[in-house]
Amino acid sequence: MFCHEGPWHLLDRIWTININDAEPRLMHKRTVHREIAGHEFFSPDGKTFISGADDKTAIHWDIAAKSAIRAYGHDDYVMEVTFSPDGKTFLSGSMDNTAKLWDVNTGNAIKTFEQENSFYSLAFSPDGKSFFSGHSGDEIKQWDITAGEVIQTFDGHTKWINSVSVSPDGTTLLTGSRDFT
C-alpha cells in the first residue's frame, strides 16, 4: 500500500506501508519543484503515478527511476488525475473546464471533455467505460467515455464537489463537497 503526506504545495513524501510490518518505509521525498503536488494517483500496477499541479501540467512518474516519464498540459491548474482500471489511459481534470483522456504509451490526448465548471474530482467506473466528475458546480456528472457526453447527473450538494469515489463493484458512488456533506 502507498500513502502520501504533506501540504500539497510545500512537502510530500511517498511511504510504503506493509500491513504485516510495524514500520512504514519512506520511499520517496519531493526533490524538484511541484513534484508530487497533492493530486496523485498510482497506476494499477503500482510502478508509476500521475501528479497534477498548479503549473498547468500532469506528470507521469516512474517510481523506481524516480524520474518523470512525460508531462501533459492544460490551460489552468490540474486539479485531479486518475488512471483507468486497465492502466492504459488516465484522466486529468482542470480549472480550464476540461477533463482530458490521455494515452499513457503515446502521450496523446484521446478525448477532451468540456463543461461550464472546473473539474475538481474524477473517478472511473470499474469497467472503464465511463467516469464520474465533481466540479465547481453542485452536481456530479457521469460521462460516457466513447460518446464524450454526460449520461447522468446526480444532485444533492449545494456547493462544489471536491471528492468522488466509486465502489469496486460499481454500485455505490461516494462524494464529498464544500457544503460539508
Tab-separated table of C-alpha atoms in Angstrom, residues 2-171:
chain	number	residue	atom	x	y	z
A	2	PHE	CA	1.225	3.520	-0.723
A	3	CYS	CA	0.406	6.735	1.098
A	4	HIS	CA	1.358	10.365	0.502
A	5	GLU	CA	1.554	13.061	3.131
A	6	GLY	CA	2.077	16.744	3.498
A	7	PRO	CA	0.710	20.121	2.449
A	8	TRP	CA	0.449	19.818	-1.332
A	9	HIS	CA	2.489	22.919	-2.112
A	10	LEU	CA	5.241	22.504	0.475
A	11	LEU	CA	6.206	18.932	1.207
A	12	ASP	CA	5.142	15.493	0.095
A	13	ARG	CA	6.519	12.061	0.679
A	14	ILE	CA	5.525	8.640	-0.564
A	15	TRP	CA	5.512	5.862	2.002
A	16	THR	CA	5.420	2.121	1.523
A	17	ILE	CA	3.113	0.574	4.076
A	18	ASN	CA	3.204	-3.142	4.742
A	19	ILE	CA	0.257	-4.207	6.894
A	20	ASN	CA	2.285	-7.190	8.129
A	21	ASP	CA	5.149	-4.963	9.286
A	22	ALA	CA	5.004	-2.394	12.074
A	23	GLU	CA	7.297	0.100	10.367
A	24	PRO	CA	6.356	2.099	7.254
A	25	ARG	CA	9.262	2.803	4.892
A	26	LEU	CA	9.886	6.207	3.329
A	27	MET	CA	10.074	5.555	-0.378
A	28	HIS	CA	10.399	8.997	-1.942
A	29	LYS	CA	10.666	12.651	-0.914
A	30	ARG	CA	9.901	15.608	-3.139
A	31	THR	CA	13.126	16.589	-4.901
A	32	VAL	CA	12.005	19.044	-7.582
A	33	HIS	CA	9.588	21.955	-7.756
A	34	ARG	CA	5.928	20.826	-7.849
A	35	GLU	CA	6.795	17.137	-7.864
A	36	ILE	CA	4.017	15.278	-6.045
A	37	ALA	CA	1.728	18.268	-5.850
A	38	GLY	CA	-1.121	16.796	-3.830
A	39	HIS	CA	-3.224	15.345	-6.632
A	40	GLU	CA	-1.675	11.953	-7.335
A	41	PHE	CA	-2.909	8.605	-8.460
A	42	PHE	CA	-0.966	5.360	-8.746
A	43	SER	CA	-1.133	3.184	-11.836
A	44	PRO	CA	-2.903	-0.156	-11.334
A	45	ASP	CA	0.458	-1.990	-11.392
A	46	GLY	CA	1.915	0.397	-8.776
A	47	LYS	CA	5.032	1.136	-10.853
A	48	THR	CA	4.141	4.677	-11.880
A	49	PHE	CA	1.932	7.523	-10.768
A	50	ILE	CA	0.441	10.691	-12.221
A	51	SER	CA	0.585	14.024	-10.410
A	52	GLY	CA	-1.319	17.211	-11.183
A	53	ALA	CA	-0.254	20.712	-10.206
A	54	ASP	CA	-0.875	24.432	-10.345
A	55	ASP	CA	1.710	24.781	-13.121
A	56	LYS	CA	-0.984	23.512	-15.551
A	57	THR	CA	0.601	20.087	-16.011
A	58	ALA	CA	0.009	16.474	-15.181
A	59	ILE	CA	3.222	14.490	-14.948
A	60	HIS	CA	3.656	10.726	-15.313
A	61	TRP	CA	6.364	9.486	-12.925
A	62	ASP	CA	8.404	6.279	-12.827
A	63	ILE	CA	8.691	5.321	-9.161
A	64	ALA	CA	11.750	3.053	-9.407
A	65	ALA	CA	13.699	5.502	-11.587
A	66	LYS	CA	12.462	8.492	-9.557
A	67	SER	CA	12.047	10.432	-12.774
A	68	ALA	CA	9.376	11.947	-14.974
A	69	ILE	CA	8.233	9.925	-17.965
A	70	ARG	CA	6.167	12.642	-19.634
A	71	ALA	CA	4.273	15.881	-18.958
A	72	TYR	CA	0.744	16.616	-20.192
A	73	GLY	CA	-0.706	20.107	-20.486
A	74	HIS	CA	-3.824	22.067	-19.616
A	75	ASP	CA	-4.585	25.787	-19.759
A	76	ASP	CA	-5.066	26.142	-15.989
A	77	TYR	CA	-4.381	24.262	-12.721
A	78	VAL	CA	-4.662	20.467	-12.903
A	79	MET	CA	-6.956	19.649	-10.009
A	80	GLU	CA	-7.276	15.865	-10.328
A	81	VAL	CA	-5.748	12.863	-12.077
A	82	THR	CA	-6.817	9.231	-12.145
A	83	PHE	CA	-5.782	6.102	-14.029
A	84	SER	CA	-8.259	3.935	-15.898
A	85	PRO	CA	-8.762	0.451	-14.407
A	86	ASP	CA	-6.573	-1.143	-17.113
A	87	GLY	CA	-3.826	1.491	-16.695
A	88	LYS	CA	-3.660	2.256	-20.434
A	89	THR	CA	-5.179	5.722	-20.097
A	90	PHE	CA	-5.669	8.372	-17.462
A	91	LEU	CA	-7.874	11.391	-16.958
A	92	SER	CA	-6.728	14.835	-15.883
A	93	GLY	CA	-9.234	17.426	-14.694
A	94	SER	CA	-8.503	21.126	-14.732
A	95	MET	CA	-9.725	24.551	-13.746
A	96	ASP	CA	-9.748	25.267	-17.512
A	97	ASN	CA	-13.164	23.495	-17.530
A	98	THR	CA	-11.828	20.431	-19.309
A	99	ALA	CA	-11.009	16.842	-18.476
A	100	LYS	CA	-8.647	15.111	-20.867
A	101	LEU	CA	-8.272	11.406	-21.539
A	102	TRP	CA	-4.619	10.611	-22.262
A	103	ASP	CA	-2.935	7.558	-23.801
A	104	VAL	CA	-0.179	6.509	-21.385
A	105	ASN	CA	2.003	4.922	-24.089
A	106	THR	CA	1.899	7.675	-26.722
A	107	GLY	CA	1.234	10.729	-24.567
A	108	ASN	CA	-1.523	11.840	-26.927
A	109	ALA	CA	-4.818	13.316	-25.801
A	110	ILE	CA	-7.514	10.865	-26.919
A	111	LYS	CA	-10.515	12.983	-25.980
A	112	THR	CA	-11.352	16.267	-24.277
A	113	PHE	CA	-14.488	16.623	-22.165
A	114	GLU	CA	-15.757	20.175	-21.688
A	115	GLN	CA	-18.231	21.724	-19.279
A	116	GLU	CA	-19.093	25.092	-17.781
A	117	ASN	CA	-17.212	24.454	-14.498
A	118	SER	CA	-13.771	23.355	-13.352
A	119	PHE	CA	-13.195	19.612	-12.926
A	120	TYR	CA	-12.214	19.120	-9.262
A	121	SER	CA	-12.529	15.347	-8.851
A	122	LEU	CA	-12.645	12.329	-11.155
A	123	ALA	CA	-13.292	8.607	-10.775
A	124	PHE	CA	-13.506	5.886	-13.420
A	125	SER	CA	-16.267	3.316	-13.296
A	126	PRO	CA	-14.861	-0.173	-12.600
A	127	ASP	CA	-15.396	-1.225	-16.238
A	128	GLY	CA	-13.595	1.891	-17.524
A	129	LYS	CA	-16.431	2.795	-19.899
A	130	SER	CA	-17.476	5.921	-18.021
A	131	PHE	CA	-16.240	8.299	-15.374
A	132	PHE	CA	-17.755	10.490	-12.695
A	133	SER	CA	-16.806	14.108	-12.134
A	134	GLY	CA	-17.165	16.522	-9.283
A	135	HIS	CA	-16.645	20.149	-10.081
A	136	SER	CA	-17.174	23.737	-9.046
A	137	GLY	CA	-20.926	23.323	-9.541
A	138	ASP	CA	-23.250	21.430	-7.210
A	139	GLU	CA	-23.885	18.200	-9.128
A	140	ILE	CA	-21.950	15.074	-10.018
A	141	LYS	CA	-21.839	14.018	-13.660
A	142	GLN	CA	-21.356	10.595	-15.200
A	143	TRP	CA	-19.683	10.769	-18.607
A	144	ASP	CA	-19.684	8.149	-21.377
A	145	ILE	CA	-16.056	7.955	-22.479
A	146	THR	CA	-16.712	6.785	-26.040
A	147	ALA	CA	-19.504	9.280	-26.783
A	148	GLY	CA	-17.889	12.083	-24.773
A	149	GLU	CA	-21.253	13.057	-23.319
A	150	VAL	CA	-22.886	13.312	-19.923
A	151	ILE	CA	-25.171	10.310	-19.443
A	152	GLN	CA	-26.386	11.010	-15.919
A	153	THR	CA	-26.309	13.739	-13.275
A	154	PHE	CA	-26.623	13.412	-9.516
A	155	ASP	CA	-27.968	16.274	-7.407
A	156	GLY	CA	-27.775	16.631	-3.648
A	157	HIS	CA	-24.960	19.047	-2.866
A	158	THR	CA	-25.186	22.818	-2.534
A	159	LYS	CA	-21.519	23.680	-3.156
A	160	TRP	CA	-18.693	22.364	-5.306
A	161	ILE	CA	-17.765	18.682	-5.171
A	162	ASN	CA	-14.161	18.002	-4.211
A	163	SER	CA	-14.271	14.214	-3.876
A	164	VAL	CA	-15.775	11.423	-5.967
A	165	SER	CA	-15.191	7.701	-5.477
A	166	VAL	CA	-16.855	4.622	-6.971
A	167	SER	CA	-17.139	1.321	-5.119
A	168	PRO	CA	-15.216	-1.580	-6.702
A	169	ASP	CA	-18.466	-3.271	-7.778
A	170	GLY	CA	-19.740	-0.019	-9.333
A	171	THR	CA	-22.970	0.077	-7.327
